[in-house]
PDB file of C-alpha atoms in Angstrom:
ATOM      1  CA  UNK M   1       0.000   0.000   0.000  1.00  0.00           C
ATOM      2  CA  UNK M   2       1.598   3.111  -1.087  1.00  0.00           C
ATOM      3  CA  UNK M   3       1.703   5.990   1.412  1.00  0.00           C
ATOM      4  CA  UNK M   4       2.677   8.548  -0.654  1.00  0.00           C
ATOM      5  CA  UNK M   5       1.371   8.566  -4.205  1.00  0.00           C
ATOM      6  CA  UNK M   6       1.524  11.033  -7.270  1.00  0.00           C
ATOM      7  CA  UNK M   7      -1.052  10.019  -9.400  1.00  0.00           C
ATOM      8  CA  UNK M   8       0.418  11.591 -12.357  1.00  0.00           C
ATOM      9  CA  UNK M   9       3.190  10.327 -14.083  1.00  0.00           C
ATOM     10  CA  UNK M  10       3.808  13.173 -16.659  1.00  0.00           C
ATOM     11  CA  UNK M  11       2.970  16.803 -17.019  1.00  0.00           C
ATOM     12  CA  UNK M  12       3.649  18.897 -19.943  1.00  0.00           C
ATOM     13  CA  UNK M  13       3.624  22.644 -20.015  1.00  0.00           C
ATOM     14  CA  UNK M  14       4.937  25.285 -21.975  1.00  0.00           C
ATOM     15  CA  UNK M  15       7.440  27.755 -21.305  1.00  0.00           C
ATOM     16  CA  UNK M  16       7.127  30.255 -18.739  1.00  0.00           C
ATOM     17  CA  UNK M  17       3.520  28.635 -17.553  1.00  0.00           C
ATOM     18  CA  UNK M  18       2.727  27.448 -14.376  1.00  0.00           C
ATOM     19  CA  UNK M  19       3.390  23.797 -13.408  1.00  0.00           C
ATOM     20  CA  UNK M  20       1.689  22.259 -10.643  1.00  0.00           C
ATOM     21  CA  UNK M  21       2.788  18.911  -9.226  1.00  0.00           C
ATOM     22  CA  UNK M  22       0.594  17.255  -6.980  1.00  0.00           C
ATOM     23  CA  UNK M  23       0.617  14.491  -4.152  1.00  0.00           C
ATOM     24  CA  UNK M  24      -1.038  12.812  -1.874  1.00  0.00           C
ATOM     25  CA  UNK M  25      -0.677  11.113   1.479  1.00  0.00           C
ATOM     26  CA  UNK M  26      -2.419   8.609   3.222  1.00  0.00           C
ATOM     27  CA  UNK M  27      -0.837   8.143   7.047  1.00  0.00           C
ATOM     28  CA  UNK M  28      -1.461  11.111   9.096  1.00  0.00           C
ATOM     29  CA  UNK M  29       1.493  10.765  11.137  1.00  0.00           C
ATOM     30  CA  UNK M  30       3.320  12.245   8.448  1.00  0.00           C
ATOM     31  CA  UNK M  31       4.447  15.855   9.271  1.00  0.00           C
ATOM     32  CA  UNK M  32       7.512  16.854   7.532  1.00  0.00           C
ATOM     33  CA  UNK M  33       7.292  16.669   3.584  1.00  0.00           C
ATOM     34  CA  UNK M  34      10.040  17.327   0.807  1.00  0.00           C
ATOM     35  CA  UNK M  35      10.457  17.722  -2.875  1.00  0.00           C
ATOM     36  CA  UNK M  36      13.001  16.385  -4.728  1.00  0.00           C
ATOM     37  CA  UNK M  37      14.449  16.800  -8.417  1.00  0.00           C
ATOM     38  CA  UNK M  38      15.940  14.196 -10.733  1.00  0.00           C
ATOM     39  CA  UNK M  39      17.945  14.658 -13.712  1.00  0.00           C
ATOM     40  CA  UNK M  40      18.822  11.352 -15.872  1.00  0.00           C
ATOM     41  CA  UNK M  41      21.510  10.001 -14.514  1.00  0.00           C
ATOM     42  CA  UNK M  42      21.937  11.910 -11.732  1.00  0.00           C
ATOM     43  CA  UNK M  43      20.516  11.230  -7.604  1.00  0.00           C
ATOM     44  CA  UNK M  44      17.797  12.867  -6.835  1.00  0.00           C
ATOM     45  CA  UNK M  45      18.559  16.891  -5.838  1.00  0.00           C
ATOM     46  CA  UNK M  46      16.610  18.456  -2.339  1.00  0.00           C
ATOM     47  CA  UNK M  47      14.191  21.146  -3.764  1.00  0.00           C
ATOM     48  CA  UNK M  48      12.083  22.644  -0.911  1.00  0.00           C
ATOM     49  CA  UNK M  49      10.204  21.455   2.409  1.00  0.00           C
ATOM     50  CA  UNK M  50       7.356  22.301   3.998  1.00  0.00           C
ATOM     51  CA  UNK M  51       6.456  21.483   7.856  1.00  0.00           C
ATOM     52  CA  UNK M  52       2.586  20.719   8.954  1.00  0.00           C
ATOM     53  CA  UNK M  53       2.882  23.707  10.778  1.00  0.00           C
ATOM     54  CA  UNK M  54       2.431  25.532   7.594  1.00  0.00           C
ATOM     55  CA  UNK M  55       0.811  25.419   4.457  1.00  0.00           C
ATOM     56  CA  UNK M  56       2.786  27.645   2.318  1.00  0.00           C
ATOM     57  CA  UNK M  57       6.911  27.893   1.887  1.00  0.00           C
ATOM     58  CA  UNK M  58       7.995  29.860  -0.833  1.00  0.00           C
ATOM     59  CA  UNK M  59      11.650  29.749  -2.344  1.00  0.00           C
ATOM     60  CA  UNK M  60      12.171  31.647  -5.534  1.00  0.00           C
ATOM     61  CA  UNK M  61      10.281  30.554  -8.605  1.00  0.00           C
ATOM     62  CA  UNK M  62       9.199  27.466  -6.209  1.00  0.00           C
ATOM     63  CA  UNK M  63       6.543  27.087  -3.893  1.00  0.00           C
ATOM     64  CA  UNK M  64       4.939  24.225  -1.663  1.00  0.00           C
ATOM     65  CA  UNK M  65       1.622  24.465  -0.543  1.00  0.00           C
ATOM     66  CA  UNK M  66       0.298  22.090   2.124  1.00  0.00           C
ATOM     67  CA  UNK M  67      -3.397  20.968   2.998  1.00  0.00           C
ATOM     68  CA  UNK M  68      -3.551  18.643   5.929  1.00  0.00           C
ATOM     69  CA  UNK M  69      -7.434  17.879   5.982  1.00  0.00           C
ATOM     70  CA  UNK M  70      -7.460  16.846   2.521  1.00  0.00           C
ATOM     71  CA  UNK M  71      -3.666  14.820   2.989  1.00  0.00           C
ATOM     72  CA  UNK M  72      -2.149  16.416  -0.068  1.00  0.00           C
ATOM     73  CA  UNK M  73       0.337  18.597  -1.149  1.00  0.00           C
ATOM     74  CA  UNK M  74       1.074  20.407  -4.343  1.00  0.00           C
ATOM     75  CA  UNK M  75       4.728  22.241  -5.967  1.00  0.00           C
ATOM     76  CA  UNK M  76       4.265  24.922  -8.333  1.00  0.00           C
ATOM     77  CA  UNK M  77       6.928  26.262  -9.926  1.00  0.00           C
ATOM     78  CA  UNK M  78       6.322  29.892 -12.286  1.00  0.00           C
ATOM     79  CA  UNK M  79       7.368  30.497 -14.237  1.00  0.00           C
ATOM     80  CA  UNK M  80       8.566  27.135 -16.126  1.00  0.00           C
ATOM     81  CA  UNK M  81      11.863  26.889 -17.347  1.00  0.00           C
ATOM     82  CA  UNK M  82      12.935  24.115 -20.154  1.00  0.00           C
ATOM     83  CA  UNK M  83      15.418  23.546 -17.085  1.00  0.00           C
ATOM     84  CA  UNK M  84      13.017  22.602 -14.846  1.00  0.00           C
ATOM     85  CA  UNK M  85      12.506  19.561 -17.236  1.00  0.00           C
ATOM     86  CA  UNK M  86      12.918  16.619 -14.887  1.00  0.00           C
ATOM     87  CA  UNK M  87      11.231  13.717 -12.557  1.00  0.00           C
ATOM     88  CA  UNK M  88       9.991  15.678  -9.588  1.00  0.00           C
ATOM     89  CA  UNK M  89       9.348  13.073  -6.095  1.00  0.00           C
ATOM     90  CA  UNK M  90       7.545  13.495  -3.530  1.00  0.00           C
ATOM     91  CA  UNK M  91       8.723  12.328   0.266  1.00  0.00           C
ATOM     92  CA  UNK M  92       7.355  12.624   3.446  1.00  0.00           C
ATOM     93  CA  UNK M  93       8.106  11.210   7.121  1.00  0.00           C
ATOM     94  CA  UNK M  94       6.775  11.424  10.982  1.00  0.00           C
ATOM     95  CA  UNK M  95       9.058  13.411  12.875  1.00  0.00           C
ATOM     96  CA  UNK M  96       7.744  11.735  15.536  1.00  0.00           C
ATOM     97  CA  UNK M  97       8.228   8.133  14.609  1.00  0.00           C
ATOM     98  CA  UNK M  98      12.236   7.345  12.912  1.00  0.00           C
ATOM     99  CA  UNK M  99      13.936  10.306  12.103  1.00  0.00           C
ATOM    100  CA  UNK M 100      15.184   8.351   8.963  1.00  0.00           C
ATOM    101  CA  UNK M 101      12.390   6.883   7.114  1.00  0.00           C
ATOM    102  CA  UNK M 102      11.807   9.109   4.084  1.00  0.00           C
ATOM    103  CA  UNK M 103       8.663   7.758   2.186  1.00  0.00           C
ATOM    104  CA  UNK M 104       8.956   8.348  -1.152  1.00  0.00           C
ATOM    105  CA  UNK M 105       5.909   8.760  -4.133  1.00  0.00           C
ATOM    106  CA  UNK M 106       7.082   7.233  -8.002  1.00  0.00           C
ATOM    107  CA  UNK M 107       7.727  10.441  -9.105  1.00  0.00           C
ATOM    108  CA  UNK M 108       6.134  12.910 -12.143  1.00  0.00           C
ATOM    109  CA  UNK M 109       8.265  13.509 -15.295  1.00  0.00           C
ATOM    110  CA  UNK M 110       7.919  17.442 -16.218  1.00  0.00           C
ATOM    111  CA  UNK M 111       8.857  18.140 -19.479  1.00  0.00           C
ATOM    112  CA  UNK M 112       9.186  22.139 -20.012  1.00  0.00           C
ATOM    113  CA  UNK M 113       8.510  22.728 -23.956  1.00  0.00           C
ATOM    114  CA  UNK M 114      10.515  25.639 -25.009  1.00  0.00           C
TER     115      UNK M 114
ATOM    116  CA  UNK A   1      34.775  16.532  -4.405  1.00  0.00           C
ATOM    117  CA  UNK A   2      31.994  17.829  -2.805  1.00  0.00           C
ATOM    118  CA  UNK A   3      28.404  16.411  -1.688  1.00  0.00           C
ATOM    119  CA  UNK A   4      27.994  12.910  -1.747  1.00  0.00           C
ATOM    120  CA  UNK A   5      29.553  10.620  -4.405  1.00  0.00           C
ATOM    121  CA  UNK A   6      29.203   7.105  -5.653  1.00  0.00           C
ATOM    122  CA  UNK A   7      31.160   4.537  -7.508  1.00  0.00           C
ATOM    123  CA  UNK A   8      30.867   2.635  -9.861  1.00  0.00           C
ATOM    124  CA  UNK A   9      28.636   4.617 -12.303  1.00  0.00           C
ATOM    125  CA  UNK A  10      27.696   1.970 -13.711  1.00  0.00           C
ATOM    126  CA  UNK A  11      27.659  -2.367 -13.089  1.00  0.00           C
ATOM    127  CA  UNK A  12      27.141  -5.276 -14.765  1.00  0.00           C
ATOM    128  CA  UNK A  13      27.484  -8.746 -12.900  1.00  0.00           C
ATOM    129  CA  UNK A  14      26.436 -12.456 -13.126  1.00  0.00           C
ATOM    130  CA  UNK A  15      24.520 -14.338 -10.596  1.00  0.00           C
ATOM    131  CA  UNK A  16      27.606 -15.841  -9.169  1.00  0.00           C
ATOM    132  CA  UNK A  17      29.667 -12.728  -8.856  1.00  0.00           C
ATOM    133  CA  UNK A  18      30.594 -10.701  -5.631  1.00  0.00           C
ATOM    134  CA  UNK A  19      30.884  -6.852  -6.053  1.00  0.00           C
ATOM    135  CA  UNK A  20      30.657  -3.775  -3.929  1.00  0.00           C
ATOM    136  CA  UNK A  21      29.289  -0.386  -4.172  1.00  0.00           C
ATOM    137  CA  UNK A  22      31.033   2.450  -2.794  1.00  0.00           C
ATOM    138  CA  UNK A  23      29.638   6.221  -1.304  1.00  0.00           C
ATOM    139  CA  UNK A  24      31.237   8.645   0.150  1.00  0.00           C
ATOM    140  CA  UNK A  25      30.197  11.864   1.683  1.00  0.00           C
ATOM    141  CA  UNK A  26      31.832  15.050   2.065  1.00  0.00           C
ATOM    142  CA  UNK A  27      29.440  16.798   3.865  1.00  0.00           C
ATOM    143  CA  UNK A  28      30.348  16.292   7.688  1.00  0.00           C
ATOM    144  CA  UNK A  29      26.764  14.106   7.960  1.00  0.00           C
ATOM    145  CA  UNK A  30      26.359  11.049  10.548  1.00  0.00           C
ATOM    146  CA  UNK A  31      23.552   9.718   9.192  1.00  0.00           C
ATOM    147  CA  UNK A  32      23.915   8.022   5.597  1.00  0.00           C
ATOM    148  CA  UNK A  33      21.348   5.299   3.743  1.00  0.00           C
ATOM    149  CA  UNK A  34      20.742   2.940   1.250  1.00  0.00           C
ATOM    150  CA  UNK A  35      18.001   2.963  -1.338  1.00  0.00           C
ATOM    151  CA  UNK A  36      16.959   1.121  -4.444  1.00  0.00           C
ATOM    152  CA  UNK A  37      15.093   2.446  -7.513  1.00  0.00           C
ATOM    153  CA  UNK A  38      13.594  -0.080  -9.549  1.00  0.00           C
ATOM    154  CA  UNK A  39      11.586   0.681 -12.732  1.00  0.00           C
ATOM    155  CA  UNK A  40       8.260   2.105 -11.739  1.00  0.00           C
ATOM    156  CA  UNK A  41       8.416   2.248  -8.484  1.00  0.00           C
ATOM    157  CA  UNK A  42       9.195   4.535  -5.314  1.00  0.00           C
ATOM    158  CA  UNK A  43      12.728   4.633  -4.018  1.00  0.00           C
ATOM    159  CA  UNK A  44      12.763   1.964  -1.308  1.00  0.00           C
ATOM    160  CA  UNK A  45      14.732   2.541   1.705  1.00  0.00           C
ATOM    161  CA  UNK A  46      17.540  -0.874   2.346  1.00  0.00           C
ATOM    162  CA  UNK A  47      19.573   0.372   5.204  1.00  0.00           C
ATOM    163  CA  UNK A  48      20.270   3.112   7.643  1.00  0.00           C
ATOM    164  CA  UNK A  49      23.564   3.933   9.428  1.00  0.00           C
ATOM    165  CA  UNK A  50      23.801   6.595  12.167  1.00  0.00           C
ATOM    166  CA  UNK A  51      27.053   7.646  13.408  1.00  0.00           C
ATOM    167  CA  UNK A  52      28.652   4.537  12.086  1.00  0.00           C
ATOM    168  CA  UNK A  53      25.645   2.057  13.553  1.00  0.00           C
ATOM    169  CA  UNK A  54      23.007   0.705  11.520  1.00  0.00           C
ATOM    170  CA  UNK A  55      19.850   1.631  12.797  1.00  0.00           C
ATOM    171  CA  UNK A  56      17.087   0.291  10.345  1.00  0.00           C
ATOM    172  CA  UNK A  57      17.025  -2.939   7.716  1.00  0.00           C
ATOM    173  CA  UNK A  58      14.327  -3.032   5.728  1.00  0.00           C
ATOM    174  CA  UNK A  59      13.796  -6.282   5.183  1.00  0.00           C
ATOM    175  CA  UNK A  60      16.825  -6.609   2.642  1.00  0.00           C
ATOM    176  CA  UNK A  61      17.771 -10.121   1.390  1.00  0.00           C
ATOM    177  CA  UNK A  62      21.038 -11.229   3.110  1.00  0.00           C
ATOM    178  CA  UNK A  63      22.716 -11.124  -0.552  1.00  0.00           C
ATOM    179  CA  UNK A  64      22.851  -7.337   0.216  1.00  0.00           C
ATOM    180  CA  UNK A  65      25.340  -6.633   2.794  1.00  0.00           C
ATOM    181  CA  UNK A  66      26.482  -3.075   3.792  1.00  0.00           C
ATOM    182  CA  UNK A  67      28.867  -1.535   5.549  1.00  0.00           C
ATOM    183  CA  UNK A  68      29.898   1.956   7.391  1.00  0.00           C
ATOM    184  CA  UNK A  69      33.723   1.642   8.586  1.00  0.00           C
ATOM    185  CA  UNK A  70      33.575   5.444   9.388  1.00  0.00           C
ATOM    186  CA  UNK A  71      30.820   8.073   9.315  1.00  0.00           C
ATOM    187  CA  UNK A  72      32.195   9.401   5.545  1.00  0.00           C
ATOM    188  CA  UNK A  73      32.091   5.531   4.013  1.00  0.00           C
ATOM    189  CA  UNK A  74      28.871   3.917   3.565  1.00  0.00           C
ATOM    190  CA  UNK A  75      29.728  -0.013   1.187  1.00  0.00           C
ATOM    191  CA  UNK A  76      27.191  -2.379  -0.185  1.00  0.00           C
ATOM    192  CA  UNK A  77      28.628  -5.913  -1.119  1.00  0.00           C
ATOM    193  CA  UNK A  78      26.474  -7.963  -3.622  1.00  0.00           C
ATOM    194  CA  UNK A  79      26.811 -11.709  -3.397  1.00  0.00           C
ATOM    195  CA  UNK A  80      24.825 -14.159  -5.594  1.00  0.00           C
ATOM    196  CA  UNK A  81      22.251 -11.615  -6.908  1.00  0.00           C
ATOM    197  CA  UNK A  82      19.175 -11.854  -9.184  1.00  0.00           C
ATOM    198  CA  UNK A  83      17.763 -10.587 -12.412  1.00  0.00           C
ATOM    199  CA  UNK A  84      15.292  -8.472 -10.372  1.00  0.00           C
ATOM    200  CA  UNK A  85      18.058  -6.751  -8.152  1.00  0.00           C
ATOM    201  CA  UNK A  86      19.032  -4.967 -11.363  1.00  0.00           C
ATOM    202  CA  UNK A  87      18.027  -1.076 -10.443  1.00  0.00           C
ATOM    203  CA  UNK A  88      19.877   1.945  -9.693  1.00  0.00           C
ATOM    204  CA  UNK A  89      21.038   1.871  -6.163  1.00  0.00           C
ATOM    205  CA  UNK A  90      20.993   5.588  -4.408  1.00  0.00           C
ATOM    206  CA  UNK A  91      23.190   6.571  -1.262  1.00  0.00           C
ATOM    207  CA  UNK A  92      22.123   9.605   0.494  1.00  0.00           C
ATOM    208  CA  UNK A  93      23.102  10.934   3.834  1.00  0.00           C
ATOM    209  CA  UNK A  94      22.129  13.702   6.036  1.00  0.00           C
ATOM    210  CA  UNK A  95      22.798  15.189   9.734  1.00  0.00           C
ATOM    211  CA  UNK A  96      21.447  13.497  12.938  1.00  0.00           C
ATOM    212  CA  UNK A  97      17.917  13.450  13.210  1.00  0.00           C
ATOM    213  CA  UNK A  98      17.817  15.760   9.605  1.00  0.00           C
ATOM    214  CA  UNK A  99      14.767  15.637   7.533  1.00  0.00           C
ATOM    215  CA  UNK A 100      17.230  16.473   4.607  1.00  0.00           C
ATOM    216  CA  UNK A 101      19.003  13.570   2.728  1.00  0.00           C
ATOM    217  CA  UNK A 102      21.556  14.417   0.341  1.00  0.00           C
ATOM    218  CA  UNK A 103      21.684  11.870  -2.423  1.00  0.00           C
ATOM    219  CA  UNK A 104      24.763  11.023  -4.994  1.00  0.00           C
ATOM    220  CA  UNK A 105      24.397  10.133  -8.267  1.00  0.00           C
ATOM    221  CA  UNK A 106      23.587   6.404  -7.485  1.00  0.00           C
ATOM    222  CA  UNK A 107      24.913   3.016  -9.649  1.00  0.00           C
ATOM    223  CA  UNK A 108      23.181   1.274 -12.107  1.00  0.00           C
ATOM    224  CA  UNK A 109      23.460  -2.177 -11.826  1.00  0.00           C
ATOM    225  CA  UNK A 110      22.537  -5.129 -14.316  1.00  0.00           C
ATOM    226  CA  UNK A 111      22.486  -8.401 -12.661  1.00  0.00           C
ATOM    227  CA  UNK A 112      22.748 -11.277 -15.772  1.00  0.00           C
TER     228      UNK A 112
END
């Protein structure tokens, strides 16, 4: 059973649009949540985090928006950049339970069409 | 070098081979982990080490053995593998109790 699932495995978007990535969550002990990046052949890169004791966190062209009653979160990023072309993941863990356990989602491809 | 590196890039072994995978960090972390990426799926966490202990198995076959001689070396040894342990293996490490891990580029291993 998948705790952490991004029901989207591609998005397309042109150019200096806004992409919005979205995931979901299913145990509520979760409390700390992460993006992360991937390039081919490359590990995956830390993007930006967001604590349950917010529901916004905002880093440049990047933002992470958090709604605990509904158990999902969503990254947008404006505008797109053909950079930004990549498999975005989703990961989340309880603070609370082992500090190491990041729970990962399969991951959404974003391609950025020039 | 800087962040967290891996080696070999790339692997290709038989069934009856016995190889290792090497990561290091750079990045003062005591934490560092083990995780495997097969096609389709999540990453799946194989094995924790904190400050040189390991402090979570997953439930990893014992034909995966890792590792940690020092809190900068993190080694898994591969012994009699399968077909279906062909994935890219990720390390990653981060700070005690850090909800940041810091992955390298991982290895991408074919077992024939």
């Amino acid at each position: 059973d998948q705790q952490v699932k991004q029901n989207s495995p591609s998005l397309s978007v042109q150019e200096g649009r806004i992409s919005i990535l979205n995931c979901d969550y299913t145990n509520s002990m979760f409390d700390y949540f992460l993006w992360y990046k991937k390039y081919p052949a490359e590990g995956p890169t830390f993007l930006i985090s967001i604590s349950s004791i917010k529901d916004k966190n905002e880093d440049g062209r990047f933002t992470v928006f958090l709604n605990k009653s509904a158990k999902h979160l969503s990254l947008h990023i404006v505008p797109s950049q053909p950079g930004d072309s990549a498999v975005y993941f989703c990961a989340a863990y309880d603070s609370g339970g082992s500090n190491y356990k990041l729970t990962f989602g399969k991951g959404t491809l974003l391609t950025v069409n020039p | 070098e800087t962040g967290v590196t891996q080696t070999p890039r790339h692997l290709v072994m038989g069934m009856t081979n016995k190889k290792s995978l090497k990561c290091e960090q750079h990045l003062g972390h005591n934490a560092m982990y083990w995780y495997k990426q097969s096609a389709k799926k999540p990453l799946e966490l194989m094995f924790v080490y904190s400050l040189e202990e390991r402090v979570e198995n997953n439930s990893v076959p014992s034909r995966f053995s890792p590792e940690c001689p020092n809190s900068s070396h993190l080694f898994l040894h591969l012994h009699t593998l399968q077909p279906e342990d062909s994935a890219l293996y990720l390390c990653a490490s981060s700070q005690d109790w850090g909800e940041t891990q810091y992955f390298g580029p991982g290895t991408r291993l074919l077992v024939l």
